[in-house]
Amino acid sequence: MAFLTGLGIFIGLILLYLIVIIFFPVLSVPEQPIDMKTEEKREVPKSRQDVEFSVDGEIIRAWLYLPENAPEKVPCIVMSQGFGGTKDSVVLDPYAQRFTEAGFAVLTYDFRHFGESDGEPRQLFDIVKQYNDLRAAINYARGRNDIDPEKIFLWGTSASGGYGLVIAAEDHDIAGVIAQCPGIDHDVDSKLFFENYGIGHFLRLFVHAQRDKGRSRFGLSPHRYPIVGKPGTMAMLSAPGAFEGYANLLKGSETFKNEVCARALLMAHGPDPVESSAEVKCPVLFLVCDHDNLASPDSYKRAADALGKKAKVVSYPIGHFDIYVGEYLEKAVAEKIDFLKKI
């Protein structure tokens, strides 16, 4: 009898806790705005055009870059953004323009719920839906008369670094995959997360995630916190240098918002890139940042082992954000173009 009474009290306390965090304004999160203004005017490349395609009745808005004086059909690189990113950041465009100059078409796009693409609620990070968005982008590229459907390459960075492995494992017509500073191995990356933030930060994120998830079940407005913040603040990513790294790459962006639905912590991961790697038939290039503190520098290793001779690994003595600008951008571009042209 005492056990049943205790169990009833325990269940009652859990219900009370959930009612409070879901329905009452007990969790406030300070905004952490990022200054994205720039005096430099970013001109629209002549090679770029606005395109769109749909998934489940929702429109994905994208940019297609086509090389000048190209043959009738050209190979195409489908590029996927990192966590919370949008296509108008400085992450994708510099790479896309250099690939186009080398003779490749490039398709960049906003995942649903972000940037210019459809999807409600806004700022919802859903990996399973993002895989479907990538599949739709591939189908769109293959359906164009000016793109060679047998030469589709997948490029992913950071949070999307493992997406190409998952898709190439199921679609053996993919010609090649590039994974840059990738988050691939959930176990290894989780270990780095706890080393960076500790269990206390995770538990705080978890409570916010419960609030957002619970509110979604009752059709209530989303509960969000910043994508990136300064060390010690409430944000999904607050490792040293993360806030400044995002800020440097977002100059001129008109669509990025520094917030994400808190339920991101509880969303399904979808297929495991490490397990998928054994089924990949095409060549894969891993570009690793040795001093990365967001995606573990070891995150690629089990996937590379599964790929065997199909994998090529290039590492640089830099941090997570250094590969997008300056000297290492140029080194990475040269490495990628060499990789692509040999396929």
Coordinates of C-alpha atoms in Angstrom, one line a residue:
M1 CA 0.0 0.0 0.0
A2 CA 2.8 2.4 0.9
F3 CA 4.5 1.6 -2.4
L4 CA 1.3 2.5 -4.4
T5 CA 0.9 5.7 -2.4
G6 CA 4.5 6.6 -3.1
L7 CA 4.1 5.8 -6.8
G8 CA 0.9 7.9 -7.0
I9 CA 2.7 10.9 -5.4
F10 CA 5.7 10.4 -7.8
I11 CA 3.4 10.3 -10.8
G12 CA 1.5 13.3 -9.5
L13 CA 4.7 15.3 -9.1
I14 CA 5.7 14.5 -12.7
L15 CA 2.3 15.6 -14.0
L16 CA 2.5 18.8 -12.0
Y17 CA 6.0 19.5 -13.3
L18 CA 4.9 19.0 -16.9
I19 CA 1.9 21.2 -16.5
V20 CA 4.0 24.0 -15.1
I21 CA 6.8 23.9 -17.7
I22 CA 4.3 23.5 -20.6
F23 CA 1.6 25.9 -19.8
F24 CA 3.2 28.5 -17.5
P25 CA 5.8 31.1 -18.5
V26 CA 8.5 29.8 -16.2
L27 CA 11.3 29.4 -18.7
S28 CA 12.6 32.6 -20.2
V29 CA 15.6 32.6 -22.5
P30 CA 17.4 35.9 -23.3
E31 CA 17.9 36.5 -27.0
Q32 CA 21.4 36.7 -28.4
P33 CA 21.2 38.8 -31.6
I34 CA 23.9 38.5 -34.2
D35 CA 24.9 41.6 -36.1
M36 CA 24.7 40.6 -39.7
K37 CA 25.1 44.0 -41.2
T38 CA 27.9 44.7 -43.6
E39 CA 29.1 47.6 -45.6
E40 CA 30.2 45.4 -48.4
K41 CA 27.5 44.9 -51.0
R42 CA 27.2 41.3 -52.0
E43 CA 26.5 41.2 -55.7
V44 CA 24.4 38.3 -57.2
P45 CA 26.7 36.1 -59.2
K46 CA 25.7 36.0 -62.9
S47 CA 25.8 32.2 -62.7
R48 CA 23.1 32.1 -60.1
Q49 CA 19.3 31.8 -60.5
D50 CA 16.4 31.3 -58.2
V51 CA 14.7 27.9 -58.4
E52 CA 12.3 26.0 -56.2
F53 CA 10.8 22.5 -55.8
S54 CA 8.4 20.9 -53.3
V55 CA 8.3 18.3 -50.6
D56 CA 4.9 17.1 -49.2
G57 CA 3.3 20.2 -50.6
E58 CA 5.8 22.6 -49.1
I59 CA 8.1 24.7 -51.3
I60 CA 11.9 24.6 -50.9
R61 CA 13.6 27.7 -52.3
A62 CA 17.0 27.2 -53.7
W63 CA 19.8 28.8 -55.8
L64 CA 21.2 27.0 -58.9
Y65 CA 24.6 28.0 -60.1
L66 CA 25.4 27.1 -63.8
P67 CA 28.9 27.5 -65.4
E68 CA 29.2 29.7 -68.4
N69 CA 29.8 28.1 -71.8
A70 CA 29.1 24.7 -70.3
P71 CA 28.4 21.6 -72.4
E72 CA 24.9 20.4 -72.8
K73 CA 24.9 18.5 -69.5
V74 CA 27.2 19.3 -66.5
P75 CA 27.9 17.5 -63.3
C76 CA 26.1 19.0 -60.2
I77 CA 27.1 19.4 -56.6
V78 CA 24.1 19.5 -54.2
M79 CA 25.3 21.5 -51.1
S80 CA 23.6 21.2 -47.7
Q81 CA 23.9 23.7 -44.9
G82 CA 25.0 23.3 -41.3
F83 CA 22.9 23.6 -38.1
G84 CA 20.3 26.4 -38.5
G85 CA 22.1 27.9 -41.5
T86 CA 20.6 29.4 -44.6
K87 CA 21.8 29.6 -48.2
D88 CA 22.6 33.3 -48.1
S89 CA 25.3 32.9 -45.4
V90 CA 29.0 33.0 -46.4
V91 CA 29.2 29.3 -45.8
L92 CA 27.9 28.0 -49.2
D93 CA 28.3 30.9 -51.7
P94 CA 32.1 31.1 -51.9
Y95 CA 32.4 27.4 -52.4
A96 CA 29.5 27.4 -55.0
Q97 CA 31.1 30.1 -57.1
R98 CA 34.5 28.3 -57.2
F99 CA 32.9 25.0 -58.1
T100 CA 31.0 26.8 -60.9
E101 CA 34.2 28.3 -62.2
A102 CA 35.6 24.8 -62.3
G103 CA 32.7 23.6 -64.6
F104 CA 30.2 22.2 -62.0
A105 CA 26.6 23.2 -61.5
V106 CA 25.8 23.8 -57.9
L107 CA 22.4 23.6 -56.1
T108 CA 22.1 25.2 -52.7
Y109 CA 18.9 25.4 -50.8
D110 CA 17.2 26.2 -47.5
F111 CA 15.9 23.3 -45.5
R112 CA 12.2 23.5 -44.7
H113 CA 11.4 25.7 -41.6
F114 CA 14.5 27.8 -42.3
G115 CA 15.4 30.8 -44.5
E116 CA 13.1 31.3 -47.5
S117 CA 11.7 27.8 -47.6
D118 CA 8.2 26.9 -46.3
G119 CA 7.5 25.0 -43.1
E120 CA 5.8 25.7 -39.8
P121 CA 6.7 26.2 -37.1
R122 CA 9.7 28.3 -38.1
Q123 CA 13.1 27.3 -37.0
L124 CA 12.3 23.7 -36.5
F125 CA 15.3 21.4 -36.8
D126 CA 14.1 18.0 -38.0
I127 CA 16.8 15.7 -39.4
V128 CA 14.3 13.2 -40.8
K129 CA 12.6 16.0 -42.8
Q130 CA 16.0 17.4 -43.9
Y131 CA 16.9 14.0 -45.4
N132 CA 13.7 14.2 -47.4
D133 CA 14.6 17.8 -48.5
L134 CA 18.0 16.5 -49.7
R135 CA 16.3 13.7 -51.6
A136 CA 14.0 16.2 -53.3
A137 CA 17.0 18.5 -54.2
I138 CA 18.7 15.5 -55.9
N139 CA 15.5 14.6 -57.8
Y140 CA 15.2 18.2 -58.9
A141 CA 18.8 18.3 -60.2
R142 CA 18.4 15.0 -62.0
G143 CA 15.2 16.2 -63.7
R144 CA 16.9 19.2 -65.3
N145 CA 18.0 19.0 -69.0
D146 CA 21.2 20.9 -68.3
I147 CA 22.5 18.6 -65.6
D148 CA 24.0 15.1 -66.0
P149 CA 21.9 12.8 -63.8
E150 CA 24.8 10.4 -63.5
K151 CA 27.1 13.0 -62.1
I152 CA 25.4 14.1 -58.9
F153 CA 27.7 14.8 -55.9
L154 CA 26.6 15.5 -52.4
W155 CA 28.4 18.1 -50.2
G156 CA 27.6 18.5 -46.5
T157 CA 29.2 20.5 -43.7
S158 CA 29.0 20.3 -39.9
A159 CA 25.6 19.1 -38.9
S160 CA 24.8 17.9 -42.4
G161 CA 28.2 16.4 -42.9
G162 CA 26.8 12.8 -42.6
Y163 CA 23.7 13.4 -44.8
G164 CA 25.5 12.4 -48.0
L165 CA 26.6 9.1 -46.5
V166 CA 23.0 8.2 -45.6
I167 CA 21.6 9.1 -49.0
A168 CA 24.5 7.5 -51.0
A169 CA 23.9 4.3 -49.1
E170 CA 20.4 4.1 -50.4
D171 CA 21.0 5.7 -53.8
H172 CA 23.9 4.0 -55.5
D173 CA 23.7 6.4 -58.5
I174 CA 25.3 9.2 -56.4
A175 CA 28.7 9.8 -57.9
G176 CA 30.6 11.1 -54.9
V177 CA 30.2 12.5 -51.4
I178 CA 32.1 15.4 -49.6
A179 CA 31.8 15.6 -45.8
Q180 CA 33.4 18.7 -44.3
C181 CA 34.1 19.1 -40.6
P182 CA 31.3 16.6 -40.3
G183 CA 29.2 15.5 -37.3
I184 CA 28.9 11.8 -38.2
D185 CA 29.4 9.6 -35.2
H186 CA 26.7 10.4 -32.6
D187 CA 28.6 8.6 -29.8
V188 CA 31.8 10.5 -30.3
D189 CA 30.1 13.9 -30.8
S190 CA 28.0 13.4 -27.7
K191 CA 31.2 12.8 -25.7
L192 CA 32.6 16.0 -27.0
F193 CA 29.3 17.8 -26.2
F194 CA 29.5 16.7 -22.5
E195 CA 33.2 17.6 -22.3
N196 CA 32.4 21.1 -23.6
Y197 CA 29.2 21.8 -21.6
G198 CA 28.8 19.3 -18.8
I199 CA 25.7 17.4 -17.7
G200 CA 24.2 20.6 -16.1
H201 CA 23.9 22.4 -19.5
F202 CA 22.4 19.3 -21.1
L203 CA 19.7 19.0 -18.4
R204 CA 18.8 22.7 -18.9
L205 CA 18.5 22.1 -22.6
F206 CA 16.4 19.0 -21.9
V207 CA 13.9 20.9 -19.7
H208 CA 13.5 23.5 -22.4
A209 CA 13.1 20.7 -25.0
Q210 CA 10.3 19.2 -22.9
R211 CA 8.5 22.5 -22.7
D212 CA 8.6 22.9 -26.5
K213 CA 7.7 19.3 -27.3
G214 CA 4.8 19.4 -24.8
R215 CA 3.5 22.7 -26.2
S216 CA 3.6 21.3 -29.7
R217 CA 1.3 18.4 -28.7
F218 CA -1.3 20.9 -27.5
G219 CA -1.0 23.1 -30.6
L220 CA 0.6 26.0 -28.6
S221 CA 3.3 28.4 -29.8
P222 CA 6.9 27.0 -30.0
H223 CA 9.4 27.6 -27.3
R224 CA 12.8 28.5 -28.7
Y225 CA 16.3 29.3 -27.6
P226 CA 19.4 30.6 -29.5
I227 CA 21.2 28.4 -32.0
V228 CA 24.5 29.8 -30.9
G229 CA 25.5 31.8 -27.8
K230 CA 28.5 33.0 -25.9
P231 CA 30.1 30.6 -23.4
G232 CA 28.0 29.9 -20.3
T233 CA 24.7 31.1 -21.9
M234 CA 21.6 29.2 -22.8
A235 CA 22.0 28.2 -26.4
M236 CA 22.3 24.9 -28.3
L237 CA 25.9 25.8 -29.2
S238 CA 27.9 27.9 -26.7
A239 CA 31.4 26.5 -27.0
P240 CA 34.3 29.0 -27.0
G241 CA 34.4 30.7 -30.4
A242 CA 31.1 29.4 -31.7
F243 CA 29.2 32.7 -31.4
E244 CA 32.0 34.6 -33.1
G245 CA 32.3 31.9 -35.8
Y246 CA 28.7 32.1 -36.7
A247 CA 28.7 35.9 -36.7
N248 CA 31.7 36.0 -39.1
L249 CA 29.9 33.7 -41.6
L250 CA 26.5 35.5 -41.4
K251 CA 27.6 38.9 -42.6
G252 CA 25.0 40.1 -45.2
S253 CA 22.5 37.3 -44.5
E254 CA 18.9 38.5 -44.6
T255 CA 17.3 35.3 -43.6
F256 CA 19.2 33.7 -40.7
K257 CA 17.6 33.8 -37.3
N258 CA 19.5 32.9 -34.2
E259 CA 16.9 30.7 -32.6
V260 CA 15.7 27.1 -32.9
C261 CA 12.7 25.2 -31.5
A262 CA 14.0 23.7 -28.3
R263 CA 12.6 20.3 -29.2
A264 CA 15.6 19.8 -31.5
L265 CA 17.3 18.0 -28.6
L266 CA 14.5 15.3 -28.6
M267 CA 14.1 14.9 -32.4
A268 CA 14.9 11.6 -34.1
H269 CA 18.3 11.4 -35.7
G270 CA 17.1 9.2 -38.6
P271 CA 19.4 6.7 -40.2
D272 CA 22.9 6.4 -38.7
P273 CA 25.6 7.7 -41.0
V274 CA 28.2 5.3 -39.5
E275 CA 26.0 2.3 -40.1
S276 CA 25.1 3.5 -43.6
S277 CA 28.7 3.9 -44.6
A278 CA 29.1 0.2 -45.3
E279 CA 26.5 0.4 -48.1
V280 CA 28.0 3.4 -49.8
K281 CA 29.5 2.6 -53.2
C282 CA 30.9 5.9 -54.4
P283 CA 34.1 7.7 -53.3
V284 CA 33.9 9.9 -50.2
L285 CA 36.2 12.8 -49.2
F286 CA 36.4 13.8 -45.5
L287 CA 37.8 17.2 -44.6
V288 CA 38.6 17.3 -40.9
C289 CA 39.5 20.2 -38.7
D290 CA 42.0 19.0 -36.1
H291 CA 41.0 21.6 -33.5
D292 CA 37.3 21.4 -34.0
N293 CA 35.3 21.9 -30.8
L294 CA 31.8 21.5 -32.2
A295 CA 32.1 18.3 -34.3
S296 CA 34.7 15.9 -33.0
P297 CA 37.8 15.5 -35.1
D298 CA 37.3 11.8 -34.6
S299 CA 33.7 11.8 -35.8
Y300 CA 34.6 10.5 -39.3
K301 CA 36.8 7.6 -38.2
R302 CA 34.3 4.7 -37.9
A303 CA 32.6 5.8 -41.2
A304 CA 36.0 5.9 -43.0
D305 CA 36.9 2.5 -41.6
A306 CA 33.6 1.1 -43.0
L307 CA 34.3 2.7 -46.4
G308 CA 37.8 1.4 -46.7
K309 CA 39.5 2.3 -49.9
K310 CA 36.6 4.4 -51.0
A311 CA 37.4 7.0 -48.4
K312 CA 40.0 9.8 -48.6
V313 CA 40.8 11.9 -45.5
V314 CA 42.4 15.3 -45.5
S315 CA 42.9 17.1 -42.2
Y316 CA 43.9 20.7 -41.4
P317 CA 45.4 22.2 -38.2
I318 CA 42.4 24.5 -37.7
G319 CA 39.1 25.1 -35.8
H320 CA 35.6 24.4 -36.9
F321 CA 35.0 27.8 -38.6
D322 CA 38.4 28.3 -40.2
I323 CA 37.7 26.1 -43.3
Y324 CA 35.1 28.6 -44.6
V325 CA 37.3 31.6 -45.1
G326 CA 40.8 32.6 -46.2
E327 CA 43.7 30.3 -46.7
Y328 CA 42.0 27.1 -45.7
L329 CA 38.9 27.8 -47.8
E330 CA 41.2 27.9 -50.9
K331 CA 43.0 24.8 -49.8
A332 CA 39.8 22.9 -49.3
V333 CA 38.4 24.1 -52.6
A334 CA 41.4 22.9 -54.5
E335 CA 41.2 19.5 -52.7
K336 CA 37.6 19.1 -53.5
I337 CA 37.9 20.1 -57.1
D338 CA 40.7 17.6 -57.6
F339 CA 38.6 14.9 -55.9
L340 CA 35.6 15.6 -58.0
K341 CA 37.4 15.7 -61.3
K342 CA 39.0 12.3 -60.7
I343 CA 35.6 10.6 -60.4

